[in-house]
Coordinates of C-alpha atoms in Angstrom, one line a residue:
Chain A
X21 CA 130.1 314.4 178.3
X22 CA 128.1 315.5 174.9
X23 CA 126.9 312.4 174.7
X24 CA 125.7 312.4 178.3
X25 CA 124.0 315.3 177.8
X26 CA 121.9 313.6 174.8
X27 CA 120.7 311.2 176.9
X28 CA 119.4 313.7 179.4
X29 CA 118.1 315.5 176.7
X30 CA 116.7 312.3 175.3
X31 CA 115.0 312.0 178.7
X32 CA 113.8 315.0 179.4
X33 CA 112.0 314.6 176.0
X34 CA 110.4 311.8 176.5
X35 CA 109.0 312.7 180.1
X36 CA 108.0 316.1 178.7
X37 CA 105.8 314.2 176.0
X38 CA 104.6 311.5 178.0
X39 CA 103.8 313.7 181.0
X40 CA 102.3 316.4 179.3
X41 CA 100.0 315.8 176.4
X42 CA 96.6 315.2 176.0
X43 CA 95.7 312.1 175.1
X44 CA 94.9 311.7 171.5
X45 CA 95.9 309.6 168.9
X46 CA 98.2 312.0 167.4
X47 CA 99.8 312.8 171.0
X48 CA 100.0 309.2 172.0
X49 CA 102.0 308.9 168.6
X50 CA 104.2 311.5 169.4
X51 CA 105.2 310.5 172.7
X52 CA 105.7 307.0 171.7
X53 CA 108.3 308.2 168.7
X54 CA 109.7 310.6 171.0
X55 CA 110.2 307.3 172.8
X56 CA 111.5 305.1 170.1
X57 CA 113.8 307.8 168.8
X58 CA 115.7 308.8 172.2
X59 CA 116.2 304.6 173.1
X60 CA 117.6 304.3 169.3
X61 CA 119.9 307.2 170.3
X62 CA 120.9 306.2 173.9
X63 CA 121.2 302.5 172.6
X64 CA 123.5 304.2 169.8
X65 CA 125.7 305.3 172.5
X66 CA 125.6 302.2 174.7
X67 CA 126.9 300.1 171.8
X68 CA 130.0 302.5 171.3
X69 CA 130.8 302.5 175.2
X70 CA 130.9 298.8 174.9
X71 CA 132.6 298.8 172.0
X72 CA 135.2 301.1 173.6
X73 CA 135.7 298.5 176.5
X74 CA 134.0 300.5 179.1
X75 CA 131.6 298.1 180.2
X76 CA 131.0 295.4 182.4
X77 CA 129.6 291.9 182.1
X78 CA 127.0 292.7 184.5
X79 CA 126.3 296.2 183.2
X80 CA 125.7 294.9 179.9
X81 CA 123.5 291.7 181.1
X82 CA 121.2 294.7 182.9
X83 CA 121.3 296.5 179.7
X84 CA 119.9 293.8 177.5
X85 CA 117.3 292.7 180.3
X86 CA 116.0 296.6 180.4
X87 CA 116.0 296.5 176.4
X88 CA 114.5 292.8 176.5
X89 CA 111.5 294.5 178.5
X90 CA 111.0 297.5 175.9
X91 CA 111.1 295.2 173.3
X92 CA 108.2 293.8 175.3
X93 CA 106.5 296.7 175.9
X94 CA 106.9 297.5 172.1
X95 CA 104.9 294.3 171.4
X96 CA 102.2 295.2 173.8
X97 CA 101.8 298.6 172.2
X98 CA 101.6 297.4 168.8
X99 CA 98.8 294.8 169.4
X100 CA 97.1 297.4 171.5
X101 CA 97.3 299.9 168.6
X102 CA 95.7 297.8 166.1
X103 CA 92.9 296.4 168.6
X104 CA 92.5 300.3 168.8
X105 CA 92.0 301.2 165.3
X106 CA 89.7 298.0 164.7
X107 CA 87.6 298.7 167.3
X108 CA 84.7 301.0 166.1
X109 CA 84.2 303.0 169.4
X110 CA 87.7 304.5 170.1
X111 CA 88.6 304.4 173.9
X112 CA 91.5 307.1 174.7
X113 CA 92.6 305.1 177.3
X114 CA 93.9 302.7 175.1
X115 CA 96.3 305.1 173.7
X116 CA 97.2 306.5 176.9
X117 CA 98.4 302.4 177.8
X118 CA 100.3 302.5 174.7
X119 CA 101.8 305.6 175.4
X120 CA 103.0 304.3 179.1
X121 CA 104.0 301.1 178.3
X122 CA 106.7 302.3 175.8
X123 CA 107.6 305.4 177.3
X124 CA 108.0 304.2 180.7
X125 CA 110.5 301.1 179.4
X126 CA 111.9 303.7 176.9
X127 CA 113.2 305.8 180.1
X128 CA 114.1 302.8 182.1
X129 CA 116.7 301.9 179.1
X130 CA 117.7 305.2 179.3
X131 CA 118.1 305.6 182.5
X132 CA 120.0 302.3 183.1
X133 CA 122.6 302.9 180.3
X134 CA 122.9 307.1 181.5
X135 CA 123.6 305.1 185.0
X136 CA 126.2 303.2 183.6
X137 CA 128.0 305.9 181.2
X138 CA 128.1 308.4 184.1
X139 CA 128.6 306.1 187.4
X140 CA 125.8 307.8 189.2
X141 CA 123.2 305.4 190.4
X142 CA 119.8 305.7 188.8
X143 CA 117.4 308.1 190.1
X144 CA 113.7 306.9 190.5
X145 CA 111.4 308.2 187.1
X146 CA 108.1 309.6 187.5
X147 CA 105.7 307.4 185.6
X148 CA 103.7 308.6 183.0
X149 CA 100.7 308.5 185.0
X150 CA 101.7 311.0 187.4
Chain B
X22 CA 110.1 325.3 170.0
X23 CA 111.7 325.2 173.8
X24 CA 115.9 325.0 174.1
X25 CA 115.6 321.2 175.2
X26 CA 113.7 320.1 171.9
X27 CA 116.2 322.5 169.5
X28 CA 118.8 320.5 171.7
X29 CA 117.4 317.2 170.7
X30 CA 117.1 318.0 167.2
X31 CA 120.7 319.5 166.9
X32 CA 122.0 316.2 168.3
X33 CA 119.8 314.4 166.5
X34 CA 121.2 316.1 163.0
X35 CA 124.5 315.4 163.8
X36 CA 124.1 312.1 164.6
X37 CA 121.6 310.8 161.4
X38 CA 121.8 313.6 159.1
X39 CA 119.8 316.2 158.1
X40 CA 117.3 314.2 156.8
X41 CA 116.3 312.5 159.7
X42 CA 116.5 315.8 161.8
X43 CA 113.7 317.1 159.1
X44 CA 111.7 314.3 159.7
X45 CA 111.6 314.6 163.8
X46 CA 110.9 318.3 163.4
X47 CA 108.1 317.4 161.2
X48 CA 107.1 314.8 163.9
X49 CA 107.2 317.8 166.6
X50 CA 104.5 319.7 164.7
X51 CA 102.5 317.2 163.4
X52 CA 98.8 318.1 164.0
X53 CA 97.1 315.3 161.9
X54 CA 95.8 311.8 163.3
X55 CA 98.5 309.3 162.9
X56 CA 97.7 306.4 160.3
X57 CA 98.1 303.1 161.0
X58 CA 101.1 302.5 158.4
X59 CA 102.8 305.7 160.3
X60 CA 102.0 303.4 163.3
X61 CA 103.3 300.3 161.3
X62 CA 106.5 302.0 160.3
X63 CA 107.0 303.5 163.6
X64 CA 107.1 299.9 165.5
X65 CA 109.3 298.8 162.6
X66 CA 112.0 301.0 163.5
X67 CA 112.0 300.0 167.1
X68 CA 112.0 296.5 166.2
X69 CA 114.9 297.6 164.0
X70 CA 117.4 296.2 166.6
X71 CA 115.6 293.2 168.4
X72 CA 118.4 293.1 171.1
X73 CA 120.5 295.7 172.7
X74 CA 123.5 293.1 171.4
X75 CA 122.9 294.3 168.1
X76 CA 123.4 297.9 168.5
X77 CA 126.9 296.5 170.2
X78 CA 127.8 294.6 166.9
X79 CA 126.6 297.3 164.8
X80 CA 129.1 299.7 166.8
X81 CA 131.8 297.0 166.3
X82 CA 131.4 294.1 168.5
X83 CA 133.3 293.8 171.9
X84 CA 136.9 294.6 172.1
X85 CA 139.1 292.1 171.7
X86 CA 140.6 292.2 175.4
X87 CA 136.6 292.4 176.7

């Protein structure tokens, strides 16, 4: 139960960061860091869950797919971040795109893991854009 | 700091230890613009596990009967 609460807290944290922060580089960094931290926390819990023999092959495939999408979002975000710094004219929209790509993919991972561990189907997650 | 954030920090400390939790608290209070190096470190952290399987392996792998 404590682990489930931890996942819920992680989702809440990522949402809070991504939905309420003004789009500055500091805010984008905080939101992206929160997403990376929360996904890492959720995935460590998932690893323990699988090791305990509580998952099915289908669930593992679903989590692998969601995590793959998250890693792809990290790729996009990394390229966008360094393009942002390379460009003399800083565009806040680029930061928002970075933040959204990572937080939305991260939340998807957390929600999928959470649904398998609680047995409750995932609920729609609001997008970072509102 | 709101209760949700405090809860996350406590749980984070239980898993990763006080030093890591302290770094998380510093992140929450960060007011300066991030440097490229900080972004690089963040993305490296995100890539530390390339696949979901690596978390499972780290936890000890699939059970023998799984």
